Coordinates of C-alpha atoms and ligand atoms in Angstrom, one line a residue:
M1 CA -35.7 -49.4 -17.5
S2 CA -34.7 -52.9 -19.2
K3 CA -31.3 -53.6 -20.0
R4 CA -30.5 -52.9 -23.6
E5 CA -26.9 -54.5 -25.6
T6 CA -28.4 -53.0 -29.0
L7 CA -28.9 -50.0 -30.8
N8 CA -29.2 -49.0 -34.2
I9 CA -25.3 -47.6 -35.7
E10 CA -27.8 -45.9 -38.5
S11 CA -29.9 -44.0 -36.2
M12 CA -26.1 -41.7 -35.2
E13 CA -26.3 -39.2 -37.1
T14 CA -29.8 -38.9 -34.9
I15 CA -28.3 -39.0 -32.0
L16 CA -26.1 -36.3 -31.9
E17 CA -29.5 -34.5 -32.5
N18 CA -30.7 -35.7 -29.9
N19 CA -27.5 -35.0 -27.3
D20 CA -28.7 -31.2 -26.6
E21 CA -32.4 -32.8 -25.6
H22 CA -31.0 -35.3 -23.2
I23 CA -28.2 -32.5 -22.2
R24 CA -31.1 -29.9 -20.8
N25 CA -33.2 -32.7 -19.4
I26 CA -30.6 -33.7 -17.2
R27 CA -29.2 -29.8 -16.6
N28 CA -33.2 -29.8 -15.7
L29 CA -32.2 -32.8 -12.4
N30 CA -29.5 -30.6 -10.9
E31 CA -31.1 -27.6 -11.9
A32 CA -33.4 -29.0 -9.2
H33 CA -31.5 -30.8 -7.2
Y34 CA -28.9 -26.5 -7.0
T35 CA -32.3 -24.9 -5.8
E36 CA -33.5 -27.3 -2.9
L37 CA -30.1 -28.0 -1.0
Q38 CA -28.7 -25.2 -1.9
H39 CA -25.5 -27.2 -3.5
R40 CA -23.9 -28.4 -7.3
K41 CA -23.7 -32.5 -8.7
K42 CA -20.1 -32.8 -8.1
A43 CA -18.3 -35.6 -11.0
I44 CA -15.3 -37.7 -11.5
I45 CA -13.3 -38.9 -13.9
V46 CA -11.1 -41.5 -13.5
T47 CA -8.8 -42.3 -17.1
Y48 CA -6.0 -44.7 -17.7
G49 CA -4.5 -45.9 -20.2
C50 CA -2.8 -43.8 -23.6
Q51 CA -4.3 -40.5 -25.5
M52 CA -6.8 -41.6 -26.9
N53 CA -9.0 -42.3 -23.4
E54 CA -7.6 -39.4 -22.3
H55 CA -9.2 -37.9 -25.1
D56 CA -12.1 -38.7 -24.7
S57 CA -12.6 -38.1 -21.2
E58 CA -11.9 -34.8 -22.5
K59 CA -15.8 -35.0 -24.2
L60 CA -17.2 -36.2 -21.8
N61 CA -16.2 -33.5 -19.7
A62 CA -17.9 -30.9 -21.6
M63 CA -21.0 -33.0 -22.3
L64 CA -21.2 -33.7 -18.6
V65 CA -19.8 -29.3 -17.9
D66 CA -23.1 -28.6 -20.4
M67 CA -25.5 -31.0 -17.9
G68 CA -24.5 -28.7 -14.9
Y69 CA -22.2 -30.9 -13.3
E70 CA -18.7 -29.2 -11.5
I71 CA -16.0 -31.6 -11.7
T72 CA -14.1 -32.8 -8.8
K73 CA -11.3 -34.3 -8.2
K74 CA -12.9 -36.2 -4.6
F75 CA -14.1 -39.0 -5.2
D76 CA -16.5 -38.6 -1.9
D77 CA -17.5 -36.1 -3.3
S78 CA -19.3 -36.6 -5.4
D79 CA -22.2 -37.3 -7.2
L80 CA -21.5 -39.6 -10.2
I81 CA -19.0 -41.5 -10.7
I82 CA -17.1 -42.3 -14.3
F83 CA -14.1 -44.7 -15.1
N84 CA -12.5 -44.3 -18.3
T85 CA -10.5 -48.4 -19.0
C86 CA -8.1 -50.0 -20.2
A87 CA -7.4 -52.8 -21.4
V88 CA -4.2 -52.9 -23.2
R89 CA -2.4 -55.2 -20.3
E90 CA -3.9 -57.2 -17.2
N91 CA -2.4 -54.7 -14.8
A92 CA -4.3 -51.6 -16.1
E93 CA -7.6 -54.1 -15.7
F94 CA -6.8 -54.8 -11.7
K95 CA -6.2 -51.2 -10.6
V96 CA -9.9 -50.7 -12.3
Y97 CA -11.2 -53.5 -10.3
G98 CA -9.9 -52.7 -7.2
N99 CA -11.2 -49.2 -7.9
L100 CA -14.9 -50.4 -8.5
G101 CA -14.6 -52.1 -5.2
H102 CA -13.7 -48.8 -3.5
V103 CA -16.3 -47.5 -4.9
K104 CA -18.8 -50.1 -3.3
K105 CA -18.6 -48.8 -0.1
L106 CA -19.6 -44.9 -1.1
K107 CA -22.6 -46.3 -2.8
E108 CA -23.5 -48.2 0.6
K109 CA -22.9 -44.4 2.1
K110 CA -23.7 -42.8 -0.3
P111 CA -26.8 -45.0 -2.3
D112 CA -28.1 -42.3 -4.8
L113 CA -23.9 -41.5 -5.5
T114 CA -24.2 -42.9 -10.0
L115 CA -21.3 -45.0 -10.9
A116 CA -19.8 -45.6 -14.3
V117 CA -18.0 -47.4 -16.5
C118 CA -16.7 -46.7 -19.7
G119 CA -13.5 -47.4 -22.5
C120 CA -11.7 -50.3 -24.0
M121 CA -12.5 -52.5 -21.6
M122 CA -16.0 -52.8 -22.6
Q123 CA -15.6 -53.6 -25.7
Q124 CA -14.6 -57.0 -24.3
P125 CA -17.9 -59.0 -23.9
H126 CA -16.5 -60.9 -20.7
I127 CA -15.8 -58.5 -18.9
V128 CA -19.0 -56.8 -19.3
A129 CA -21.0 -60.5 -18.2
E130 CA -17.9 -60.2 -15.2
I131 CA -19.5 -56.3 -14.6
K132 CA -23.4 -57.8 -14.9
K133 CA -22.5 -60.6 -12.6
K134 CA -20.5 -59.4 -9.6
Y135 CA -20.8 -55.8 -9.2
K136 CA -24.5 -55.2 -9.6
Y137 CA -24.1 -51.8 -8.1
V138 CA -22.2 -50.1 -11.3
D139 CA -25.1 -48.5 -13.1
L140 CA -24.0 -47.6 -16.0
V141 CA -21.5 -49.0 -18.6
F142 CA -20.6 -48.1 -22.3
G143 CA -18.2 -49.6 -24.9
T144 CA -15.3 -46.9 -26.8
H145 CA -17.8 -46.7 -29.5
N146 CA -20.9 -45.3 -27.7
L147 CA -18.9 -41.9 -25.8
I148 CA -21.1 -40.1 -29.1
N149 CA -24.4 -41.5 -27.3
F150 CA -23.9 -40.9 -23.6
P151 CA -26.5 -38.3 -22.4
S152 CA -29.0 -40.2 -23.1
L153 CA -27.2 -43.2 -21.5
L154 CA -26.9 -41.2 -18.5
E155 CA -30.8 -39.8 -19.3
A156 CA -31.5 -43.3 -18.9
T157 CA -29.6 -44.1 -15.8
L158 CA -30.8 -41.2 -13.4
T159 CA -34.2 -41.6 -14.8
G160 CA -34.6 -45.7 -14.1
K161 CA -34.4 -48.7 -12.1
G162 CA -31.5 -51.3 -13.1
Q163 CA -28.8 -51.8 -15.0
V164 CA -28.1 -49.3 -18.2
V165 CA -25.6 -51.6 -20.5
E166 CA -24.7 -50.7 -24.4
V167 CA -21.7 -51.3 -25.5
W168 CA -21.6 -51.6 -29.6
D169 CA -19.4 -54.3 -31.2
T170 CA -18.6 -51.7 -34.5
E171 CA -18.0 -48.2 -35.1
G172 CA -20.3 -46.6 -37.2
D173 CA -18.1 -43.4 -39.7
V174 CA -16.7 -40.8 -38.6
I175 CA -18.8 -37.8 -36.2
E176 CA -17.3 -34.7 -36.1
G177 CA -19.2 -32.3 -34.1
M178 CA -18.4 -33.3 -30.4
R179 CA -17.7 -30.7 -28.1
S180 CA -14.3 -31.5 -25.9
N181 CA -12.8 -29.2 -22.9
R182 CA -9.5 -29.9 -22.8
K183 CA -7.2 -30.2 -19.9
K184 CA -4.4 -27.8 -20.9
E185 CA -5.1 -24.4 -22.9
V186 CA -1.4 -24.6 -24.9
K187 CA -2.0 -27.3 -26.2
A188 CA -4.1 -30.2 -27.1
Y189 CA -4.8 -33.0 -28.8
V190 CA -6.0 -33.9 -31.7
N191 CA -7.9 -36.7 -33.1
I192 CA -7.2 -37.7 -36.5
M193 CA -7.9 -41.0 -36.6
F194 CA -10.0 -44.0 -34.7
G195 CA -8.9 -47.5 -35.3
C196 CA -6.3 -49.7 -35.5
D197 CA -6.2 -52.4 -38.4
N198 CA -2.5 -53.6 -37.5
F199 CA -3.4 -56.8 -35.5
C200 CA 0.0 -57.0 -33.9
T201 CA -0.9 -60.3 -32.3
Y202 CA -0.5 -59.1 -28.8
C203 CA -2.9 -56.7 -28.6
I204 CA -6.4 -55.9 -27.7
V205 CA -6.6 -52.2 -28.6
P206 CA -7.5 -53.9 -32.3
Y207 CA -10.7 -55.3 -31.1
T208 CA -11.4 -52.4 -28.6
R209 CA -11.1 -49.5 -30.9
G210 CA -12.4 -51.1 -34.5
R211 CA -11.3 -50.5 -37.1
E212 CA -9.4 -47.5 -38.7
R213 CA -11.2 -44.8 -39.6
S214 CA -9.8 -41.4 -40.4
R215 CA -11.1 -37.5 -40.7
K216 CA -11.1 -35.5 -42.9
L217 CA -8.2 -33.6 -43.9
E218 CA -10.5 -30.4 -43.3
D219 CA -13.3 -31.7 -40.6
I220 CA -9.1 -31.5 -38.7
V221 CA -7.7 -28.6 -40.4
E222 CA -10.6 -27.1 -39.4
E223 CA -11.2 -27.9 -36.0
I224 CA -6.9 -26.9 -35.3
R225 CA -7.4 -23.6 -36.5
S226 CA -10.0 -23.1 -34.5
L227 CA -7.8 -23.9 -31.4
A228 CA -5.3 -21.5 -32.9
L229 CA -7.7 -18.6 -32.9
N230 CA -8.3 -19.3 -29.1
G231 CA -4.8 -19.7 -27.7
T232 CA -3.6 -22.9 -28.7
K233 CA 0.2 -23.5 -29.8
E234 CA 0.0 -27.3 -29.3
V235 CA -1.4 -29.7 -30.6
M236 CA -1.0 -33.4 -30.6
L237 CA -1.3 -35.4 -33.4
L238 CA -3.3 -38.3 -32.4
G239 CA -3.4 -42.7 -33.4
Q240 CA -2.6 -45.7 -32.9
N241 CA -0.7 -45.2 -36.4
V242 CA -0.6 -41.6 -37.6
N243 CA 1.5 -42.6 -40.4
S244 CA -1.4 -44.3 -42.1
Y245 CA -3.2 -41.9 -42.3
G246 CA -5.7 -41.0 -45.3
K247 CA -6.2 -44.5 -46.3
T248 CA -10.1 -44.6 -45.5
L249 CA -10.1 -40.9 -47.1
E250 CA -12.2 -40.5 -50.5
N251 CA -9.9 -37.3 -51.4
P252 CA -5.9 -38.2 -51.2
A253 CA -4.6 -37.3 -48.7
D254 CA -1.7 -38.8 -46.1
F255 CA -0.2 -38.4 -43.3
A256 CA 2.6 -35.5 -44.3
D257 CA 0.3 -34.0 -46.4
L258 CA -1.6 -32.9 -43.5
L259 CA 1.4 -32.0 -41.3
L260 CA 2.2 -29.2 -44.5
A261 CA -1.7 -28.3 -44.0
V262 CA -2.4 -28.1 -40.2
N263 CA 2.1 -25.9 -40.2
A264 CA 0.8 -23.4 -42.2
I265 CA -2.3 -23.2 -39.7
E266 CA -1.2 -19.4 -38.6
G267 CA -0.5 -18.4 -34.5
L268 CA 0.2 -22.4 -33.8
E269 CA 3.9 -23.2 -32.4
R270 CA 4.6 -27.4 -32.9
I271 CA 2.8 -29.7 -34.0
R272 CA 4.1 -33.4 -31.9
F273 CA 1.9 -36.4 -32.9
M274 CA 2.0 -40.3 -31.5
T275 CA 1.9 -42.8 -32.8
S276 CA 4.0 -44.3 -35.4
H277 CA 4.3 -47.4 -37.1
P278 CA 7.7 -47.6 -38.2
K279 CA 6.6 -50.3 -41.0
D280 CA 4.0 -47.0 -42.5
I281 CA 7.0 -44.3 -42.2
S282 CA 7.9 -42.8 -45.9
Q283 CA 11.2 -41.3 -46.0
K284 CA 8.4 -38.4 -47.7
L285 CA 6.8 -37.9 -43.9
I286 CA 10.3 -38.0 -42.8
E287 CA 12.0 -35.1 -45.0
T288 CA 8.5 -33.9 -44.2
M289 CA 9.1 -33.4 -40.5
A290 CA 12.4 -32.1 -41.2
T291 CA 11.3 -29.0 -43.1
A292 CA 8.0 -28.3 -41.8
D293 CA 9.4 -25.8 -39.2
K294 CA 6.6 -26.6 -37.2
V295 CA 6.5 -29.5 -37.1
C296 CA 8.9 -30.7 -33.7
E297 CA 12.0 -33.1 -34.4
Y298 CA 10.4 -35.7 -32.3
L299 CA 8.8 -38.8 -32.6
H300 CA 7.6 -42.1 -29.6
L301 CA 9.0 -44.9 -32.6
P302 CA 8.0 -48.5 -30.6
V303 CA 10.5 -50.9 -31.2
Q304 CA 9.2 -53.5 -29.0
A305 CA 11.4 -56.3 -29.8
G306 CA 14.5 -56.8 -31.0
S307 CA 15.1 -60.1 -32.6
N308 CA 13.8 -59.5 -36.6
S309 CA 11.6 -63.8 -35.3
V310 CA 10.1 -62.0 -32.9
L311 CA 9.1 -59.2 -34.3
K312 CA 7.8 -61.7 -36.9
R313 CA 5.6 -63.2 -34.5
M314 CA 4.4 -60.2 -33.0
N315 CA 2.8 -58.6 -36.8
R316 CA 4.3 -56.1 -36.8
R317 CA 6.0 -56.3 -40.5
Y318 CA 9.6 -54.7 -40.6
T319 CA 12.8 -55.8 -39.4
R320 CA 15.3 -54.3 -37.2
E321 CA 17.4 -53.4 -39.7
Q322 CA 14.2 -51.4 -41.4
Y323 CA 14.0 -50.0 -38.2
L324 CA 17.5 -49.3 -36.9
D325 CA 17.3 -47.3 -40.9
I326 CA 14.0 -45.3 -41.0
L327 CA 15.9 -43.7 -37.2
E328 CA 19.8 -43.2 -38.9
R329 CA 17.7 -41.4 -42.5
A330 CA 15.4 -39.0 -39.5
R331 CA 18.6 -38.7 -38.1
G332 CA 20.5 -37.8 -40.6
L333 CA 18.2 -34.8 -40.8
M334 CA 17.3 -33.7 -37.8
P335 CA 20.1 -34.7 -36.0
E336 CA 18.3 -33.6 -32.8
L337 CA 16.1 -35.8 -33.5
G338 CA 14.4 -36.9 -29.8
V339 CA 13.6 -40.6 -29.9
T340 CA 11.8 -42.6 -27.5
T341 CA 10.6 -46.3 -27.7
D342 CA 8.1 -48.5 -26.7
I343 CA 9.0 -52.1 -25.3
I344 CA 7.3 -55.5 -24.5
M345 CA 9.1 -58.5 -22.6
G346 CA 8.3 -61.6 -22.2
F347 CA 6.2 -62.2 -25.6
P348 CA 6.1 -66.2 -25.9
G349 CA 9.0 -68.4 -27.4
E350 CA 11.4 -65.0 -26.9
T351 CA 14.6 -67.0 -26.0
D352 CA 17.4 -65.3 -23.9
E353 CA 19.1 -64.7 -27.6
D354 CA 15.7 -63.0 -28.2
F355 CA 15.9 -61.1 -25.7
A356 CA 20.1 -59.6 -26.6
E357 CA 18.8 -58.1 -29.4
T358 CA 16.3 -55.9 -27.4
V359 CA 19.3 -55.0 -25.4
D360 CA 21.3 -54.5 -28.9
I361 CA 18.7 -52.3 -30.5
V362 CA 18.2 -50.7 -27.3
K363 CA 22.0 -49.9 -27.0
R364 CA 22.4 -48.5 -31.4
V365 CA 19.4 -46.3 -30.5
G366 CA 20.4 -44.0 -28.1
Y367 CA 16.6 -44.1 -26.2
D368 CA 15.7 -39.6 -25.0
S369 CA 13.0 -42.6 -22.7
A370 CA 11.8 -45.9 -23.6
F371 CA 8.0 -46.7 -21.3
T372 CA 8.8 -51.1 -20.7
Y373 CA 6.4 -53.5 -19.9
L374 CA 6.0 -56.8 -19.8
Y375 CA 4.4 -59.6 -22.5
S376 CA 0.5 -59.6 -20.9
I377 CA -2.1 -62.2 -22.4
R378 CA -5.0 -60.5 -23.7
T379 CA -8.7 -62.7 -23.9
G380 CA -8.8 -62.7 -28.0
T381 CA -5.2 -61.7 -29.4
P382 CA -3.4 -64.6 -31.8
A383 CA -0.9 -64.4 -28.6
A384 CA -2.2 -65.6 -25.5
K385 CA -2.9 -69.0 -27.8
F386 CA 0.5 -69.1 -28.5
E387 CA 3.0 -71.3 -26.4
D388 CA 6.3 -71.5 -24.8
Q389 CA 4.6 -68.7 -22.4
V390 CA 7.6 -66.9 -20.7
P391 CA 8.0 -67.7 -17.2
E392 CA 6.8 -64.2 -14.9
D393 CA 10.6 -64.2 -12.6
V394 CA 11.9 -64.7 -16.3
K395 CA 10.2 -61.6 -17.7
H396 CA 10.6 -59.5 -14.7
A397 CA 14.7 -60.3 -14.8
R398 CA 14.0 -59.2 -18.6
I399 CA 12.7 -56.1 -17.2
T400 CA 15.6 -55.1 -14.8
E401 CA 18.2 -55.8 -17.1
L402 CA 16.7 -53.9 -19.5
L403 CA 16.5 -50.3 -17.4
S404 CA 19.9 -51.3 -16.0
I405 CA 21.8 -50.7 -19.3
L406 CA 18.9 -47.8 -20.9
N407 CA 18.7 -46.2 -17.4
P408 CA 21.8 -44.8 -17.2
M409 CA 22.4 -44.2 -20.7
V410 CA 18.5 -42.1 -20.3
E411 CA 20.9 -40.1 -17.6
E412 CA 24.2 -39.4 -19.6
K413 CA 22.4 -38.4 -22.8
M414 CA 20.3 -35.9 -20.0
H415 CA 23.7 -34.6 -18.5
S416 CA 24.6 -33.9 -22.6
Y417 CA 21.8 -31.4 -22.1
E418 CA 24.2 -29.1 -18.6
G419 CA 25.0 -25.6 -19.3
K420 CA 23.6 -25.7 -23.0
S421 CA 20.7 -23.4 -23.7
V422 CA 17.8 -24.7 -25.3
E423 CA 13.9 -23.2 -26.9
I424 CA 11.3 -24.4 -24.3
L425 CA 6.8 -24.0 -25.4
V426 CA 6.0 -22.7 -21.3
E427 CA 3.3 -25.7 -20.5
D428 CA 1.9 -25.3 -17.1
F429 CA 3.4 -24.5 -13.7
S430 CA 5.3 -27.6 -12.3
K431 CA 3.7 -30.2 -11.0
S432 CA 5.3 -29.8 -7.8
S433 CA 4.9 -25.5 -7.1
K434 CA 3.7 -22.9 -8.0
A435 CA 7.0 -21.0 -8.5
V436 CA 7.8 -23.2 -11.6
L437 CA 7.1 -23.6 -14.9
M438 CA 7.2 -26.4 -17.6
G439 CA 7.1 -26.8 -20.7
R440 CA 8.9 -28.7 -23.3
T441 CA 12.2 -28.9 -25.7
R442 CA 11.1 -29.4 -29.4
N443 CA 12.9 -32.8 -28.8
N444 CA 10.2 -33.3 -26.3
L445 CA 12.6 -33.0 -23.3
T446 CA 10.9 -31.8 -20.5
V447 CA 12.2 -28.6 -19.1
T448 CA 11.2 -26.9 -15.5
F449 CA 12.7 -23.6 -14.1
E450 CA 11.9 -20.4 -11.5
G451 CA 9.5 -18.1 -13.8
D452 CA 5.9 -15.8 -13.6
A453 CA 3.6 -18.0 -15.1
E454 CA 3.0 -14.7 -17.8
L455 CA 5.5 -17.0 -19.1
I456 CA 3.2 -20.4 -20.0
G457 CA 2.4 -20.2 -23.0
K458 CA 5.5 -18.7 -24.5
L459 CA 8.7 -19.7 -26.7
V460 CA 11.3 -19.0 -23.8
M461 CA 15.5 -19.5 -23.9
V462 CA 16.0 -21.5 -21.0
K463 CA 19.2 -22.6 -19.9
I464 CA 20.4 -25.6 -18.3
T465 CA 21.7 -25.7 -15.2
K466 CA 20.6 -29.2 -13.6
P467 CA 20.1 -32.0 -15.4
K468 CA 18.8 -34.5 -13.6
K469 CA 17.0 -38.2 -14.0
F470 CA 13.8 -37.4 -16.3
S471 CA 14.0 -34.0 -16.4
L472 CA 15.9 -30.7 -16.9
F473 CA 16.2 -27.7 -14.9
G474 CA 17.9 -24.2 -16.3
E475 CA 17.2 -20.4 -16.0
F476 CA 14.6 -18.5 -17.8
E477 CA 17.1 -16.2 -20.5
S478 CA 14.5 -14.8 -23.5
V479 CA 11.1 -14.5 -25.0
V480 CA 11.0 -15.9 -28.2
R481 CA 7.8 -15.2 -28.4
Ligands
LIG1 N1 -1.2 -47.8 -30.8 C1 0.7 -47.7 -30.5 C2 0.5 -48.4 -29.2 C3 -0.6 -48.9 -28.3 S1 -0.8 -49.6 -27.3 C4 1.2 -48.6 -31.2 O1 1.3 -49.9 -31.8 O2 2.7 -48.6 -30.6 C5 0.5 -48.8 -26.0 C6 2.6 -50.1 -24.8 O3 0.7 -51.6 -24.8 C7 2.4 -50.6 -26.8 O4 2.8 -49.8 -28.3 C8 2.9 -51.9 -26.6 O5 4.4 -52.3 -25.8 C9 2.4 -52.5 -25.0 N2 1.1 -53.2 -25.5 C10 0.4 -53.7 -25.9 N3 -0.6 -54.8 -25.3 C11 0.5 -55.8 -24.5 C12 0.8 -56.8 -24.2 N4 -0.4 -57.4 -24.6 N5 1.4 -56.8 -23.0 C13 2.6 -56.5 -22.9 N6 2.2 -54.6 -22.9 C14 1.3 -54.6 -24.8
LIG2 FE1 -2.1 -52.7 -30.8 FE2 0.1 -53.0 -32.7 FE3 -3.1 -51.6 -32.7 FE4 -0.2 -49.7 -32.3 S1 -0.5 -51.3 -33.9 S2 -2.4 -50.3 -31.6 S3 0.5 -52.1 -30.6 S4 -2.5 -53.4 -33.0
LIG3 FE1 -6.0 -49.1 -23.4 FE2 -8.0 -47.9 -25.3 FE3 -5.5 -47.3 -25.0 S1 -6.9 -50.1 -24.8 S2 -4.3 -48.2 -24.2 S3 -6.8 -46.9 -23.5 S4 -6.9 -47.8 -27.3

């Protein structure tokens, strides 16, 4: 098998049609293996990065199951390992390289182990070049736009020799009709759009996920209707910037219209979405959130920085004043609104005064939680070439200071729930014990309580007895429905 690096984008639709045949061929190979050795081939998918990647992994998972693989969580007994990678920060990439080293040792013991790497890292030419040069034992490399083509790529890998590489640098049309094996049945991820056009100067995502394109409103509603019929109670609508939903559609619709259409779906209890970009939050959206009963009172609203000059150089296209104004209006209509955020420390040129403004905005907002990151240079983004890169020790000192302010505020917020009754949707057992269930409040706080498996998928009232650092523990009171 020779290396293939380009393929005509126009053949996308044909690929979808041909997928069934490739899946059947691989299933036949796997059946032959089973007949001979009496055990099924096993596959593991390791997912890094955001919900987009998690959802892509669910699609890969569905294809693998159709191909006759058993899904495993252990590297040691797998026949196929897939790393679905993230490129958003350097440490995400280091983790992947570290794991590739680990798999090399496994492959030495088990030469017919197949190793595939996909996802956002693979959309960067310098990474693919590195893999071809230094990681020759990787059998298959494919990009985010090539997910649809996975069955034919895997078949080529399993039946040929040498590394198979396929990375399209353009995104093509939105493809409908890919199934996904969703991890959680109560809650499901639903893509509403792909890509990003915002080009924040620090961010690699527009380069790894391509241009923004929205799925048709009818297709999204249809998918969620069928999920609801299968028992899904909550959907998480996914996009890098959900507030700009609809801009690429022929039939005009915006995100608020979509929320209303989804709100009307019978059987569904809750609607969440992420990520919201502050520059695109309209008053119509805030009002829709407040009035549509299934839309949860929760906003993940990344602020990134509190200083206007930093925000400008980040190309975020809002000011701290506009950001605070959005939250004031939203909280005016939804007093219980849960708010979380992302913050980057040490963006190039960030001064002590700029950082003080980030601390100040954190104090003003009072977040329920925040994801805090050290700025990481991403090759190919504008900020990588900015002067005045902030030294690592300064970034670390700033994140430590910010967390020393943020964490007690979050804890205090959690403590304010003591003794209160909250409505939660029970999602699953908690990670720690099968006797403990977990769910979330409408404003996205995690609640655990002792209860019966029958409660999974139900809306229940829980009285908070013990607030913890980042979650709440309570006692079951009653079933709502
Ligand atoms: N589309 C979303 C988030 C995408 S990436 C949004 O716009 O909010 C998730 C988070 O990673 C970002 O919000 C940002 O805080 C962080 N991030 C992105 N690029 C980064 C970089 N180069 N260094 C550090 N953090 C980064
Ligand atoms: Fe990255 Fe900005 Fe797009 Fe978010 S909105 S994915 S931070 S470019
Ligand atoms: Fe990472 Fe790609 Fe998501 S870079 S954050 S996995 S879109």
